[in-house]
mmCIF file of C-alpha atoms in Angstrom:
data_model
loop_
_atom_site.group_PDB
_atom_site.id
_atom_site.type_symbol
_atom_site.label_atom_id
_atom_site.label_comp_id
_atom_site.label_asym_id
_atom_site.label_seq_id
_atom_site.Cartn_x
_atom_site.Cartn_y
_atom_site.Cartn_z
ATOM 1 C CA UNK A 1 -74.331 -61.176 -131.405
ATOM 2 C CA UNK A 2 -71.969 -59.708 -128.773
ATOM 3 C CA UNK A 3 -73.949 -58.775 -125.676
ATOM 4 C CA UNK A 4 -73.194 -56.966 -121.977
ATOM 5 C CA UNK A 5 -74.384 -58.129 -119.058
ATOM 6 C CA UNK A 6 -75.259 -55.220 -116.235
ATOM 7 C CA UNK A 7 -76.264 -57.433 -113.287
ATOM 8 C CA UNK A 8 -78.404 -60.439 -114.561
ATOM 9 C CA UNK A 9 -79.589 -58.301 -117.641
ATOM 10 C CA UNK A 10 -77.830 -59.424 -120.567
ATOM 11 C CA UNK A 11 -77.697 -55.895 -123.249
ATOM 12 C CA UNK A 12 -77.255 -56.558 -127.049
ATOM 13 C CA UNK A 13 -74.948 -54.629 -129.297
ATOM 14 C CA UNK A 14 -76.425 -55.733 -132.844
ATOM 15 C CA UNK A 15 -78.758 -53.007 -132.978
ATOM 16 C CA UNK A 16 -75.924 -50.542 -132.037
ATOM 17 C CA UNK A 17 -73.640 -49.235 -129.228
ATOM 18 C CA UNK A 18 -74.817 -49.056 -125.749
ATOM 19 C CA UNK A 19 -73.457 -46.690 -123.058
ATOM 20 C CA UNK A 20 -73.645 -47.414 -119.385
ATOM 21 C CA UNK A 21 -73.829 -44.546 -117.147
ATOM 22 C CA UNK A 22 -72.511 -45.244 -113.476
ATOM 23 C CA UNK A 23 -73.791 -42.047 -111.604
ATOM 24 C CA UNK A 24 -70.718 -41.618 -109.932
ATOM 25 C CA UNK A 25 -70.403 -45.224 -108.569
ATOM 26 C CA UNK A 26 -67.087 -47.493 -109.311
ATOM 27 C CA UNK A 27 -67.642 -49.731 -112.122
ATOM 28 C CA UNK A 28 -65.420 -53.136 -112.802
ATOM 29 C CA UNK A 29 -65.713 -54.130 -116.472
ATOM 30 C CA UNK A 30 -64.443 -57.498 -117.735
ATOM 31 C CA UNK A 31 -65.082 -60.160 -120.833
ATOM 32 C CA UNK A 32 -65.770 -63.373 -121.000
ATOM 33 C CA UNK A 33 -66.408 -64.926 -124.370
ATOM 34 C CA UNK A 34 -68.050 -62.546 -125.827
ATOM 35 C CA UNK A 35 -70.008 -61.008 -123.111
ATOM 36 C CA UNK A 36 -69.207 -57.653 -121.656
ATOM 37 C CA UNK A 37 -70.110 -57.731 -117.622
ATOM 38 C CA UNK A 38 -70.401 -54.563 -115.493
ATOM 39 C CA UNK A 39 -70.154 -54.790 -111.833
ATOM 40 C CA UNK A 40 -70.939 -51.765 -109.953
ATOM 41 C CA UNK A 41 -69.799 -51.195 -105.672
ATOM 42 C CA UNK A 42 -72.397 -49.451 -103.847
ATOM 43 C CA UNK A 43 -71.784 -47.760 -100.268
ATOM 44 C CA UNK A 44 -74.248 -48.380 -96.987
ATOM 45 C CA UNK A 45 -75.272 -46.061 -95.140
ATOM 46 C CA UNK A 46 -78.543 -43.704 -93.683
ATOM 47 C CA UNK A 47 -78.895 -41.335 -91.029
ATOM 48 C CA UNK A 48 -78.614 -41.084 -87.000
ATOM 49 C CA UNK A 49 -81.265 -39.270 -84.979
ATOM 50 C CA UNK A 50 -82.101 -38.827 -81.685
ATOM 51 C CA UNK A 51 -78.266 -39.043 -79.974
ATOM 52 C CA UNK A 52 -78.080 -36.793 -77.150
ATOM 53 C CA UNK A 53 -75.185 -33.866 -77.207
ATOM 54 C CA UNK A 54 -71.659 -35.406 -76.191
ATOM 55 C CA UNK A 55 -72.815 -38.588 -77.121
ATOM 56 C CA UNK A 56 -71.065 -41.132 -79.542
ATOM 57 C CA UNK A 57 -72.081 -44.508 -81.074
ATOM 58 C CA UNK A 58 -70.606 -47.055 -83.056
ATOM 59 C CA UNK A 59 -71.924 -48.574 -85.811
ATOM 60 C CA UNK A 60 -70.521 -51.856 -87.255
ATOM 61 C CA UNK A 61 -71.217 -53.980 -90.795
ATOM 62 C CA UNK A 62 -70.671 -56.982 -89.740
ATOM 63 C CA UNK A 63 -69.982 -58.427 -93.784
ATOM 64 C CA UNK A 64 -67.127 -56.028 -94.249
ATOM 65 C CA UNK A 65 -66.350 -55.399 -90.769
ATOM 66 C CA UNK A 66 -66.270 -52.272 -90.681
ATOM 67 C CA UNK A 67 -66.853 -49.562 -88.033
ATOM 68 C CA UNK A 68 -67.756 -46.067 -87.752
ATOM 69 C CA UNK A 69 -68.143 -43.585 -84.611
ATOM 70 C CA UNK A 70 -70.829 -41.169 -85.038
ATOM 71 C CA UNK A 71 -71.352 -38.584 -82.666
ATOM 72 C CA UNK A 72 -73.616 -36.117 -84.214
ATOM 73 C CA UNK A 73 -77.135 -36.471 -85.815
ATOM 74 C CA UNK A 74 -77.281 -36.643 -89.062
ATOM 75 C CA UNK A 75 -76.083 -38.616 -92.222
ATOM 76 C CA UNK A 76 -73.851 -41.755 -92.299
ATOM 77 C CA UNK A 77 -71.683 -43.379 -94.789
ATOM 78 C CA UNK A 78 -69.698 -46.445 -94.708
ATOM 79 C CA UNK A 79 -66.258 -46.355 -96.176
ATOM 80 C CA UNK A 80 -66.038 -49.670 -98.010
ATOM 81 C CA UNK A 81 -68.077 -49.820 -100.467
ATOM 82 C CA UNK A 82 -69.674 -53.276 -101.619
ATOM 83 C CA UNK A 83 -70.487 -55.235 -104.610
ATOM 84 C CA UNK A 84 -73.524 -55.465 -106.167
ATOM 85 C CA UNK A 85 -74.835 -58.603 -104.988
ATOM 86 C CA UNK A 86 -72.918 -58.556 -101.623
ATOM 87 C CA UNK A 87 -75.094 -58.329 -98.347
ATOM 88 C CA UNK A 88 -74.663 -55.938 -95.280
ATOM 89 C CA UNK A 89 -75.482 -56.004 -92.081
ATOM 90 C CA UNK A 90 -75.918 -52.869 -89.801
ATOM 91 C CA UNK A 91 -75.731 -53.052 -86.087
ATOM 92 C CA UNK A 92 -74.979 -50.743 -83.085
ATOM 93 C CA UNK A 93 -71.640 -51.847 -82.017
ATOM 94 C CA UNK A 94 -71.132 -49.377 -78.969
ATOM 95 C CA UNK A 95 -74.128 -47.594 -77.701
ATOM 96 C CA UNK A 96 -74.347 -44.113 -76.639
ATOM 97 C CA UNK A 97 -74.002 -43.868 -72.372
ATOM 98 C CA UNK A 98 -77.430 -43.778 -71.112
ATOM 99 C CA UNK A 99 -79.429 -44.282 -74.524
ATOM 100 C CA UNK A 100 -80.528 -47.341 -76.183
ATOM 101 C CA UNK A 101 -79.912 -46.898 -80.287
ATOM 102 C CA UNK A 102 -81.706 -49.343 -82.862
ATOM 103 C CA UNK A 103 -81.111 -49.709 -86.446
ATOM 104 C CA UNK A 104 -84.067 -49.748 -89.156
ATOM 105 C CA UNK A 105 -83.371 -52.048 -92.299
ATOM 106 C CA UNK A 106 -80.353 -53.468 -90.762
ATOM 107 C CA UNK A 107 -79.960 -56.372 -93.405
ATOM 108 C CA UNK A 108 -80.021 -56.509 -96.962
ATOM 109 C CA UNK A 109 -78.749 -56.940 -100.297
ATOM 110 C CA UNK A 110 -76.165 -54.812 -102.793
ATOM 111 C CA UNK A 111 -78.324 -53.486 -105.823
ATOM 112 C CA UNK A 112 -77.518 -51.464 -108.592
ATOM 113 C CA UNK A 113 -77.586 -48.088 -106.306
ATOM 114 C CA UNK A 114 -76.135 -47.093 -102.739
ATOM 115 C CA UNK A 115 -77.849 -47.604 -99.944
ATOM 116 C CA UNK A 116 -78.666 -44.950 -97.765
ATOM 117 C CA UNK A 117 -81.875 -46.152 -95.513
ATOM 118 C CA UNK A 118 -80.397 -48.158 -92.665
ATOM 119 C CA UNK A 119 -81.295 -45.279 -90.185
ATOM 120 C CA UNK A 120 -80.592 -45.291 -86.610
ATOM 121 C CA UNK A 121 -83.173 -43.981 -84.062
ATOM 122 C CA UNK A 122 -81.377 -43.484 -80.264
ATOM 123 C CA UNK A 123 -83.688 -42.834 -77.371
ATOM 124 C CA UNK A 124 -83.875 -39.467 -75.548
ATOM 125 C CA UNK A 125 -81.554 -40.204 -71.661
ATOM 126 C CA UNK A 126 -83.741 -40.491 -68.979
ATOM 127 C CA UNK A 127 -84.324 -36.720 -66.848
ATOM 128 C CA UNK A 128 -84.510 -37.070 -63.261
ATOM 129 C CA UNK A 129 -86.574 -34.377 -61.774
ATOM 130 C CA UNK A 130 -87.236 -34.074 -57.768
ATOM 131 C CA UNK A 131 -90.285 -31.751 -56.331
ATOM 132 C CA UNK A 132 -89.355 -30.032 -54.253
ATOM 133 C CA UNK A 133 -85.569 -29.443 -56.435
ATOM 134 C CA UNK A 134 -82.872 -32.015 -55.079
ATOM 135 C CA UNK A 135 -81.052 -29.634 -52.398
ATOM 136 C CA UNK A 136 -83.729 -27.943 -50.574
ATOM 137 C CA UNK A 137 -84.492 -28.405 -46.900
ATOM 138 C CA UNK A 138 -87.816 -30.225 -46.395
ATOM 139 C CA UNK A 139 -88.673 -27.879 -42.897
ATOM 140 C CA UNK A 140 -91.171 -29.982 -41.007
ATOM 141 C CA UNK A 141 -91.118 -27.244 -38.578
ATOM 142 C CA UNK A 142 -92.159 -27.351 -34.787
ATOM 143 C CA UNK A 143 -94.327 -30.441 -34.524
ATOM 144 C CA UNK A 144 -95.723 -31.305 -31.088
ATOM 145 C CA UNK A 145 -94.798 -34.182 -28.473
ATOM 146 C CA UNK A 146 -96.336 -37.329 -29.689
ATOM 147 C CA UNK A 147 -97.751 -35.842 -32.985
ATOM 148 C CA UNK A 148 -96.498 -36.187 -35.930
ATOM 149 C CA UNK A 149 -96.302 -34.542 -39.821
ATOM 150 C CA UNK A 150 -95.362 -35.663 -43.794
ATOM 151 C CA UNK A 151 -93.844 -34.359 -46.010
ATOM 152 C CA UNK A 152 -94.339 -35.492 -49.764
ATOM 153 C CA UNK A 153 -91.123 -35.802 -52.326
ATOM 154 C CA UNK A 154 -92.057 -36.233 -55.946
ATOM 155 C CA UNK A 155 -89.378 -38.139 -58.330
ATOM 156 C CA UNK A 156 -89.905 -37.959 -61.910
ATOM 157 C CA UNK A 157 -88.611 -38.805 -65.234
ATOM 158 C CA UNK A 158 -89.360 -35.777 -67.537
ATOM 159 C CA UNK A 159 -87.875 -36.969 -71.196
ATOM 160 C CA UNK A 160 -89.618 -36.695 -73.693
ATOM 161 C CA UNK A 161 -91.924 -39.162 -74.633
ATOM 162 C CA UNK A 162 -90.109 -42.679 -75.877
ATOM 163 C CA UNK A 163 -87.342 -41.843 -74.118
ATOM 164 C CA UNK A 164 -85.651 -43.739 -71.683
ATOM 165 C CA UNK A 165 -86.829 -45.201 -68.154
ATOM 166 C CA UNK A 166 -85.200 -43.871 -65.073
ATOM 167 C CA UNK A 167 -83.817 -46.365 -62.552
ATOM 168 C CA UNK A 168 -84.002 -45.225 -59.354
ATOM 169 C CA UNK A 169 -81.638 -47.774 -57.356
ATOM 170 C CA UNK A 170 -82.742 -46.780 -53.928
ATOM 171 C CA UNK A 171 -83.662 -43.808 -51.381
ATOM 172 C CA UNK A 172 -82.414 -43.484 -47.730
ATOM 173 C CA UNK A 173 -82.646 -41.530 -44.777
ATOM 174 C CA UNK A 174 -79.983 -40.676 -42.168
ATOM 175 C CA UNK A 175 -79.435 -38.541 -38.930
ATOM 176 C CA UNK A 176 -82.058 -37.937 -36.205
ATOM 177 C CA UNK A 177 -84.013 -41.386 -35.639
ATOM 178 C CA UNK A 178 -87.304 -39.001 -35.650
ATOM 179 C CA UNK A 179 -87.282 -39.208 -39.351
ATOM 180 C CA UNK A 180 -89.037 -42.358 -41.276
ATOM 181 C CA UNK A 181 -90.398 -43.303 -44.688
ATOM 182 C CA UNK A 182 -94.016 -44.151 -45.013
ATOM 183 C CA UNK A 183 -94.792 -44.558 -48.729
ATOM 184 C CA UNK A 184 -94.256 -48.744 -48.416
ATOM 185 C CA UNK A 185 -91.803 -48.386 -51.772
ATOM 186 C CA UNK A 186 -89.196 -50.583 -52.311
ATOM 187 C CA UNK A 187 -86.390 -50.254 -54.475
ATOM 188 C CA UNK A 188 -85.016 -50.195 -57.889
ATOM 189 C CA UNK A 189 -88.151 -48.653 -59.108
ATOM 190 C CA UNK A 190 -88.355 -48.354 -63.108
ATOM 191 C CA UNK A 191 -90.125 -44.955 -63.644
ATOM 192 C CA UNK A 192 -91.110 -44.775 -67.578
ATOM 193 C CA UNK A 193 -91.184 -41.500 -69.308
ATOM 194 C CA UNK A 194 -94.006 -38.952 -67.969
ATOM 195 C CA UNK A 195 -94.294 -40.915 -65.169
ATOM 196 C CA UNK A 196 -93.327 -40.451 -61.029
ATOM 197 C CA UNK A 197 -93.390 -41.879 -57.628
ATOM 198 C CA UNK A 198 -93.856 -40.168 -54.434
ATOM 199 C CA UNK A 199 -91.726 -40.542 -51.313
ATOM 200 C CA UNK A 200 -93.335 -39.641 -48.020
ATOM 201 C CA UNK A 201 -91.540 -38.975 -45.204
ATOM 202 C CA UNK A 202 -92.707 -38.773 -41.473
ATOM 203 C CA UNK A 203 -91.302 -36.699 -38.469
ATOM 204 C CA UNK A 204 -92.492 -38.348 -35.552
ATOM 205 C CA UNK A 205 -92.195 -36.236 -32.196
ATOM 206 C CA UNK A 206 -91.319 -37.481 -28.852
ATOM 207 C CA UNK A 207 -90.334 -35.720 -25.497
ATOM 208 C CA UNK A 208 -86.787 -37.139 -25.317
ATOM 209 C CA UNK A 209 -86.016 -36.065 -28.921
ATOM 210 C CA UNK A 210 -83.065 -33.529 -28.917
ATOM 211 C CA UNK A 211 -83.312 -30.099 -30.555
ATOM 212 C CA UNK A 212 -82.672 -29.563 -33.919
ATOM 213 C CA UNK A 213 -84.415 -32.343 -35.478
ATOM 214 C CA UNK A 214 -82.018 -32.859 -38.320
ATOM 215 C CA UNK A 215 -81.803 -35.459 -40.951
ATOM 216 C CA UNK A 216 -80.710 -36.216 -45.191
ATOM 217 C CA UNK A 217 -82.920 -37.958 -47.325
ATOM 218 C CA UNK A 218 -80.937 -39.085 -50.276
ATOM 219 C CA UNK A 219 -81.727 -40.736 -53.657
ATOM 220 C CA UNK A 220 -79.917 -42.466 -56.389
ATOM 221 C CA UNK A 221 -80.714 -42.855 -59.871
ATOM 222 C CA UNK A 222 -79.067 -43.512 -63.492
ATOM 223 C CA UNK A 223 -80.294 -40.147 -65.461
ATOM 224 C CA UNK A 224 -77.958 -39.536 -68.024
ATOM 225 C CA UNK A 225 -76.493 -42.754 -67.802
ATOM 226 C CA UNK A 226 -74.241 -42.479 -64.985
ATOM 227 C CA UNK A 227 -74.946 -42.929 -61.151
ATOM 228 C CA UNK A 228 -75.728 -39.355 -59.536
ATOM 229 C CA UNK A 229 -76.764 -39.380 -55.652
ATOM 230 C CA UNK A 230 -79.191 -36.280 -54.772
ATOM 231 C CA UNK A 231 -80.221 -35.697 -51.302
ATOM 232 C CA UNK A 232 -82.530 -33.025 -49.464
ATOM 233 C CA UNK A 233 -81.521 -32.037 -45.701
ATOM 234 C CA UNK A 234 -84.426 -32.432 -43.222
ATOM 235 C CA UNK A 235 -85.075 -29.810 -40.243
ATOM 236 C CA UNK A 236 -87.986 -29.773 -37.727
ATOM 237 C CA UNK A 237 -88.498 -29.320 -33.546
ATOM 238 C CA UNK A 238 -89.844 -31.694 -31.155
ATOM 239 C CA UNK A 239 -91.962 -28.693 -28.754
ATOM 240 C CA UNK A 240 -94.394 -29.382 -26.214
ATOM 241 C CA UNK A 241 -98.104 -28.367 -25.959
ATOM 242 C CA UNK A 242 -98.553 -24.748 -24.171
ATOM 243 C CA UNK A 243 -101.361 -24.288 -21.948
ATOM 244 C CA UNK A 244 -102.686 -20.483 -21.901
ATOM 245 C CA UNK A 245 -104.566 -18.554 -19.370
ATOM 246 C CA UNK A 246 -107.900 -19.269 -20.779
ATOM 247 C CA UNK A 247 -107.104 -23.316 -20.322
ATOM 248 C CA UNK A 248 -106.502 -23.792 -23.895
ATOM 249 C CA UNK A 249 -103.575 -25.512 -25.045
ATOM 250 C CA UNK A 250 -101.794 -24.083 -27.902
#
């Protein structure tokens, strides 16, 4: 008897005629002695989360070789659609600036139906935050002649959690030789979401020391995927100790 083949299923006609339904997908019929096969195309696709506002990515199937820029959340679809039969492969092609994107169910085969879970997860940029705010003068005010004070700076990566770790490349200071770091850090330091590290920094006071104490303290890190220098100005006096009437010094 006559048959149809849908995919390896062979159908038979002698019991009557049988009608395929494609649900909207492209089929290719053809004959071949006798036997009737149907070969659907299918499309790839799934769904981006987690990309960051004026981001993009790129997404690539490396079978067909296509790509596609995506640069919103939400649903995906490859143009070329594929075979049934044919494999795909999924990958990020261009990654978002400052994000790391990974692809779930990357690989696989064409079946009888599109395919629309290779999803793509991006992690949220790293968020540099700086207590006190990046920009405010750390005032050490008037310290006295061979004394000294700290001040504490707190760098942090505030994402949310899985997001991305913050590189801080390194931290400096500059102007009046009174100033000094004395938390021992060295630098890059990797600071993982949630997490901080503390700079401490030292005015030292000395008689020959030149009013105002002035100085920067500056940072760099990678939040948001670019390089972006913050600093804070420093301020403080060098005074001496006062002696009052009762003996006391002050």
């Amino acid at each position: 008897a006559a048959g149809a083949t849908l995919g390896a299923t062979p159908l038979n006609f002698a019991s009557g005629p049988v009608m395929v339904d494609g649900s909207g997908n492209n089929l290719t019929v053809g004959a071949t002695n006798g036997t009737v096969t149907i070969t659907g195309t299918y499309t790839v696709g799934g769904t981006v989360s987690g990309l960051a506002t004026d981001r993009s990515l790129v997404l690539r199937n490396t079978v067909t070789g296509e790509s596609l820029t995506r640069n919103a959340n939400g649903a995906y679809t490859f143009a070329t659609a594929q075979a049934s039969g044919a494999n795909f492969s999924v990958s990020v092609q261009t990654q978002p600036i400052g994000q790391t994107c990974t692809v779930a169910n990357a690989t696989g085969t064409i079946g009888t139906a599109n395919i629309n879970n290779v999803n793509v997860s991006c992690q949220a940029p790293a968020v540099f935050t700086g207590t006190p705010a990046a920009g405010s003068t750390l005032d050490f005010g008037p310290v006295v002649f061979d004394q000294s004070r700290e001040i504490s700076v707190q760098l942090a990566n505030t994402t949310t959690a899985g997001g991305m770790p913050l590189i801080i490349s390194g931290c400096s200071l500059n102007g009046s030789p009174a100033y000094s770091r004395v938390d021992g850090l060295s630098f890059p330091q990797t600071v993982q979401p949630g997490a901080s590290i503390t700079l401490r920094v030292r005015l030292s006071s000395v008689a020959t020391l030149i009013d105002p104490l002035t100085g920067t303290l500056s940072c760099t890190h990678d939040a948001g995927g670019a390089t972006t220098a913050v600093s804070w100005p420093l301020t403080g006096r060098a005074v001496p100790q006062q002696v009052f009437a009762n003996g006391f010094e002050g």
